[in-house]
Short mmCIF file of C-alpha atoms in Angstrom, two decimals:
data_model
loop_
_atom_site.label_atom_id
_atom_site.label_comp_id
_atom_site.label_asym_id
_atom_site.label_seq_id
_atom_site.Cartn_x
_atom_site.Cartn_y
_atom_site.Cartn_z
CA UNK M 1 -81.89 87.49 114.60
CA UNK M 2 -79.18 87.92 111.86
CA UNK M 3 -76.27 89.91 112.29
CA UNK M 4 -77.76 91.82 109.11
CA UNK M 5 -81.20 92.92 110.99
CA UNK M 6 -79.66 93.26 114.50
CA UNK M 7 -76.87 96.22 112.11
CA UNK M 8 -80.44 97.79 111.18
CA UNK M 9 -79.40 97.32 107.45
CA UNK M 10 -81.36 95.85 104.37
CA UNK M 11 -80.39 92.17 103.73
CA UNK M 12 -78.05 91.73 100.79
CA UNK M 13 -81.13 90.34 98.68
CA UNK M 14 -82.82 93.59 98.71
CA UNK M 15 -79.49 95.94 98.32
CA UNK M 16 -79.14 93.86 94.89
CA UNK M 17 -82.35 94.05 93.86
CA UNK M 18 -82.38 97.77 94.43
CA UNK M 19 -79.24 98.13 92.55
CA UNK M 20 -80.37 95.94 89.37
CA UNK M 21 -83.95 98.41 89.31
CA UNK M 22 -81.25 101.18 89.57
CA UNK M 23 -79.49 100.16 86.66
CA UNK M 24 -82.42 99.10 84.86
CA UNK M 25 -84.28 102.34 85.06
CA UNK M 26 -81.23 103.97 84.16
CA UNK M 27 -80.55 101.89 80.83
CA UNK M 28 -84.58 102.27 79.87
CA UNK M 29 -84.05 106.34 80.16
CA UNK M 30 -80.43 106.20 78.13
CA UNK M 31 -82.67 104.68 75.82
CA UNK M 32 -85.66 106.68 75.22
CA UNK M 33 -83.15 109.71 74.97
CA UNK M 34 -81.20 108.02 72.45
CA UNK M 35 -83.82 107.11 70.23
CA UNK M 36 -85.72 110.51 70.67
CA UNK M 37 -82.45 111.77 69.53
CA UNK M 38 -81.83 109.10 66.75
CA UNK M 39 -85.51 110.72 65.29
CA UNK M 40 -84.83 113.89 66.30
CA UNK M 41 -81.40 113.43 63.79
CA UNK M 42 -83.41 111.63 61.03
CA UNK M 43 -86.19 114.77 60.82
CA UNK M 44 -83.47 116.72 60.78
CA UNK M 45 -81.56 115.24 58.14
CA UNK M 46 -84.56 114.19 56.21
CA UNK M 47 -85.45 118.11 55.95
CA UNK M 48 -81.69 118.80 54.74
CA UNK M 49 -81.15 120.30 51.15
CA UNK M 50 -78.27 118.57 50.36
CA UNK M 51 -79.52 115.21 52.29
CA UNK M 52 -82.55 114.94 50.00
CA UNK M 53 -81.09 115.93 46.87
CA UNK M 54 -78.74 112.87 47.85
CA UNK M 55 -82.11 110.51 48.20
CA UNK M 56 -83.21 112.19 45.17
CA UNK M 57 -80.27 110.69 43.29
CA UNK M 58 -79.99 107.27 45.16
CA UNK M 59 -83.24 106.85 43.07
CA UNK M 60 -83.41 108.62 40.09
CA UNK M 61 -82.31 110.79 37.42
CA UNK M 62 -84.07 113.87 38.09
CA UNK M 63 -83.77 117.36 36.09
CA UNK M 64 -82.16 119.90 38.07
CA UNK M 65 -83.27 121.71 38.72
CA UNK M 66 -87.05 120.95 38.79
CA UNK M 67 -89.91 122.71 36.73
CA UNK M 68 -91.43 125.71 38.59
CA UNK M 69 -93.88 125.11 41.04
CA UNK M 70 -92.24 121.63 42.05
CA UNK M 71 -90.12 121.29 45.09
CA UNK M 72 -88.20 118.21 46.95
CA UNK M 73 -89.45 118.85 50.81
CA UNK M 74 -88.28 115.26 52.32
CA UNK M 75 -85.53 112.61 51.85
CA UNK M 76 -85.25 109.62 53.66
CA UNK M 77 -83.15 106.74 53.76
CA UNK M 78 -83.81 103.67 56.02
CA UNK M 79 -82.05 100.34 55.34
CA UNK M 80 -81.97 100.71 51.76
CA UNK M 81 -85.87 101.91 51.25
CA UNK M 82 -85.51 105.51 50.02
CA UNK M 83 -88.15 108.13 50.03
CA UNK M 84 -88.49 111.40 48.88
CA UNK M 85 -91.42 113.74 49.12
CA UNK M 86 -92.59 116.34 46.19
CA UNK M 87 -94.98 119.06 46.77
CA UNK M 88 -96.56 120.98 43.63
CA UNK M 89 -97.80 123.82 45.58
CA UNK M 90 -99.83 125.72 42.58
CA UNK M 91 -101.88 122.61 43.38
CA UNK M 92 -100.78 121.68 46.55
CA UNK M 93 -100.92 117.78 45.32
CA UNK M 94 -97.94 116.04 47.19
CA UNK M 95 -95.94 113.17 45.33
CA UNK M 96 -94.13 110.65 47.77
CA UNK M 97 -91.32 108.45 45.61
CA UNK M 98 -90.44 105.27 47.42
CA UNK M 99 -87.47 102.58 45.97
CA UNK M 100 -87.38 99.43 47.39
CA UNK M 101 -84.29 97.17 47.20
CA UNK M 102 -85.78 94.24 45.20
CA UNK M 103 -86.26 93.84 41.65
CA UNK M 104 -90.08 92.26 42.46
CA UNK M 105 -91.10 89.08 40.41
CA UNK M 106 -94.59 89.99 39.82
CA UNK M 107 -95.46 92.68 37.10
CA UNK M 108 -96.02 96.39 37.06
CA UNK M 109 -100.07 96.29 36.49
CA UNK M 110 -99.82 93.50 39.15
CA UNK M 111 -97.86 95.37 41.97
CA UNK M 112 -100.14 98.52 41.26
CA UNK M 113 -103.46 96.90 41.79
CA UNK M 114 -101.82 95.24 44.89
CA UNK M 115 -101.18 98.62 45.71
CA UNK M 116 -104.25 99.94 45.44
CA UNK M 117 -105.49 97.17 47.50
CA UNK M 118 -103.25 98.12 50.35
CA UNK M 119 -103.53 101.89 49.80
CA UNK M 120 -101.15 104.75 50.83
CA UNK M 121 -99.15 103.65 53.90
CA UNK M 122 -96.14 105.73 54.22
CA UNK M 123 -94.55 108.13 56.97
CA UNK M 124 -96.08 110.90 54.82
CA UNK M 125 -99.23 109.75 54.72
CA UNK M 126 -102.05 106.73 55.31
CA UNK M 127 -105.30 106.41 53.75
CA UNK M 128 -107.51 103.62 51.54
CA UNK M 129 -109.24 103.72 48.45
CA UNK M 130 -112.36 103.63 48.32
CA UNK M 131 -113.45 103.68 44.74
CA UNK M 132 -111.39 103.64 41.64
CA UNK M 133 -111.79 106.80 39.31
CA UNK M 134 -109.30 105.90 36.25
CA UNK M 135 -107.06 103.18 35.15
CA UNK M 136 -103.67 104.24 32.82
CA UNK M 137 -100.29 103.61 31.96
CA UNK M 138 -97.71 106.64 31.67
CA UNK M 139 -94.11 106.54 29.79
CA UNK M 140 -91.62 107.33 32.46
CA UNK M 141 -88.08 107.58 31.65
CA UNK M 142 -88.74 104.97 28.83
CA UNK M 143 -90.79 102.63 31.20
CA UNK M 144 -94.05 102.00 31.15
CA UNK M 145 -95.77 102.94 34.77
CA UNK M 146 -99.35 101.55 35.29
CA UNK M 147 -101.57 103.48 37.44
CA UNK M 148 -104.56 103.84 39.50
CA UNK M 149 -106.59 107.06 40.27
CA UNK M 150 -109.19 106.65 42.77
CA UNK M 151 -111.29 108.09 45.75
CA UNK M 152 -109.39 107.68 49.30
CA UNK M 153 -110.09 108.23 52.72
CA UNK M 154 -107.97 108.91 55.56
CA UNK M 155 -107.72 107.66 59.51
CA UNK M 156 -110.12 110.67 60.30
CA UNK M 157 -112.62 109.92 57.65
CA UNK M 158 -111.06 112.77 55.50
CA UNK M 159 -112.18 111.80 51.94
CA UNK M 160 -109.78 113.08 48.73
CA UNK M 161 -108.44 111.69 45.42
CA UNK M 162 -105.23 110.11 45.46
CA UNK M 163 -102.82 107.88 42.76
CA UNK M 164 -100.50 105.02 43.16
CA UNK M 165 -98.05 103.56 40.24
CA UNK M 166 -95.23 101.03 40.01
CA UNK M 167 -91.88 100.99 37.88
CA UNK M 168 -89.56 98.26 37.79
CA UNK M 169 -86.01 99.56 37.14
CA UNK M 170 -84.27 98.13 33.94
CA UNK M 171 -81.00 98.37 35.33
CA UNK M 172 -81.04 98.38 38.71
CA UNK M 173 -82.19 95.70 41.25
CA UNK M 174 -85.20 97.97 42.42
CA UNK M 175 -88.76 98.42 42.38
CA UNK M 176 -90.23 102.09 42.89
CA UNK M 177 -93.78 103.31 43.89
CA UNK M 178 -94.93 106.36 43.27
CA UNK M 179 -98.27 107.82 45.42
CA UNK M 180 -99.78 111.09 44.90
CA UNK M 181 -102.46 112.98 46.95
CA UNK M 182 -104.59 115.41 46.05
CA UNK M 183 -105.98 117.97 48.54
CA UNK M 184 -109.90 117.44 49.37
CA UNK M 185 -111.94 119.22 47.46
CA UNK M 186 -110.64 118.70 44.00
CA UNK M 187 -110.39 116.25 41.36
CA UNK M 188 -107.24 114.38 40.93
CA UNK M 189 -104.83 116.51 38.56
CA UNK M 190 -103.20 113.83 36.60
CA UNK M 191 -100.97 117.00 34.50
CA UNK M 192 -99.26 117.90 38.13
CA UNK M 193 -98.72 114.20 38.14
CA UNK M 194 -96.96 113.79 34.69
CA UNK M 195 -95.11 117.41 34.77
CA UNK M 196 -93.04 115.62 37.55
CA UNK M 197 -92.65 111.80 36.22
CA UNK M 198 -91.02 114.12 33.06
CA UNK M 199 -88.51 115.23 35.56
CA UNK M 200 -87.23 111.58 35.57
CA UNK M 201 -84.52 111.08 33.07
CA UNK M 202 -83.24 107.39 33.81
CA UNK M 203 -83.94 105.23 36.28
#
């Protein structure tokens, strides 16, 4: 016998194996607290006045402060692809704003139909289209934003009208997408829609 078994104790082996699952578990738990906490911070902050009037700017020129009816009710931020969320709650249609870092190649009409393709896929929201309803172009800030109205449905077969549009900035190195979702049960109001893309002085 070793002198190990004959002192009753665990061989060395298992006391370091035991000590690595120790610190293992205990490194897995620090981090599912700190990211629970890291979200827990970003929900926060992405509910925070003053944190999504910041987003606001970061990718726009809005009027302040907005038309009546219109409200910012998220901002987010996450390496360099900004959100921000609009609700019109006459109508209850929400408007989610996204920028992304990269002045894309392809054009407007191109991206949009791409788009439409891929449907709505943000942290807001996620459904397809179905069926397209109307095709248009709109005059934002002195840019030209084609658009796509068309029938959607959700994960949970939930079935509404929805939009998505692209503008290319013209003088900064960014592409933004604008989606808009209309409540079930009522036809896409494109004059919600436009009452906010007025809002947007420069880009």
């Amino acid at each position: 016998m070793t002198s190990e078994a004959k002192k009753g104790g665990l061989p060395s082996w298992a006391k370091i194996l035991i000590g690595a699952t120790v610190v293992v578990l205990v490194g897995v738990v620090a981090l599912v607290v700190g990211v629970g906490l890291f979200f827990g911070n970003m929900v926060k902050q992405a509910q925070d006045p003053a944190a999504i009037a910041r987003v606001a700017r970061s990718i726009a020129t809005f009027s302040e402060p907005l038309p009546a009816g219109y409200k910012f009710s998220m901002g987010i931020d996450i390496a360099g692809i900004k959100t921000v969320t609009v609700e019109h709650q006459p109508e209850k249609q929400m408007l989610i704003v996204m920028s992304f870092p990269k002045k894309e190649k392809a054009d407007p009409q191109t991206l949009v139909n791409e788009l439409y393709e891929r449907g709505v896929n943000t942290p807001q929201a996620s459904a397809k289209f179905q069926e397209v309803k109307t095709r248009g172009t709109e005059k934002v800030a002195g840019q030209q934003m084609p658009y796509i109205i068309g029938t959607m449905t959700d994960r949970v077969n939930n079935r509404f009208e929805g939009l998505v549009g692209c503008i290319v900035s013209p003088t900064r190195n960014e592409t933004i997408f604008v989606y808009g979702i209309q409540p079930p049960g009522s036809p896409y109001n494109f004059d919600v829609t436009r009452g906010f893309l007025q809002t947007i002085k420069s880009l």
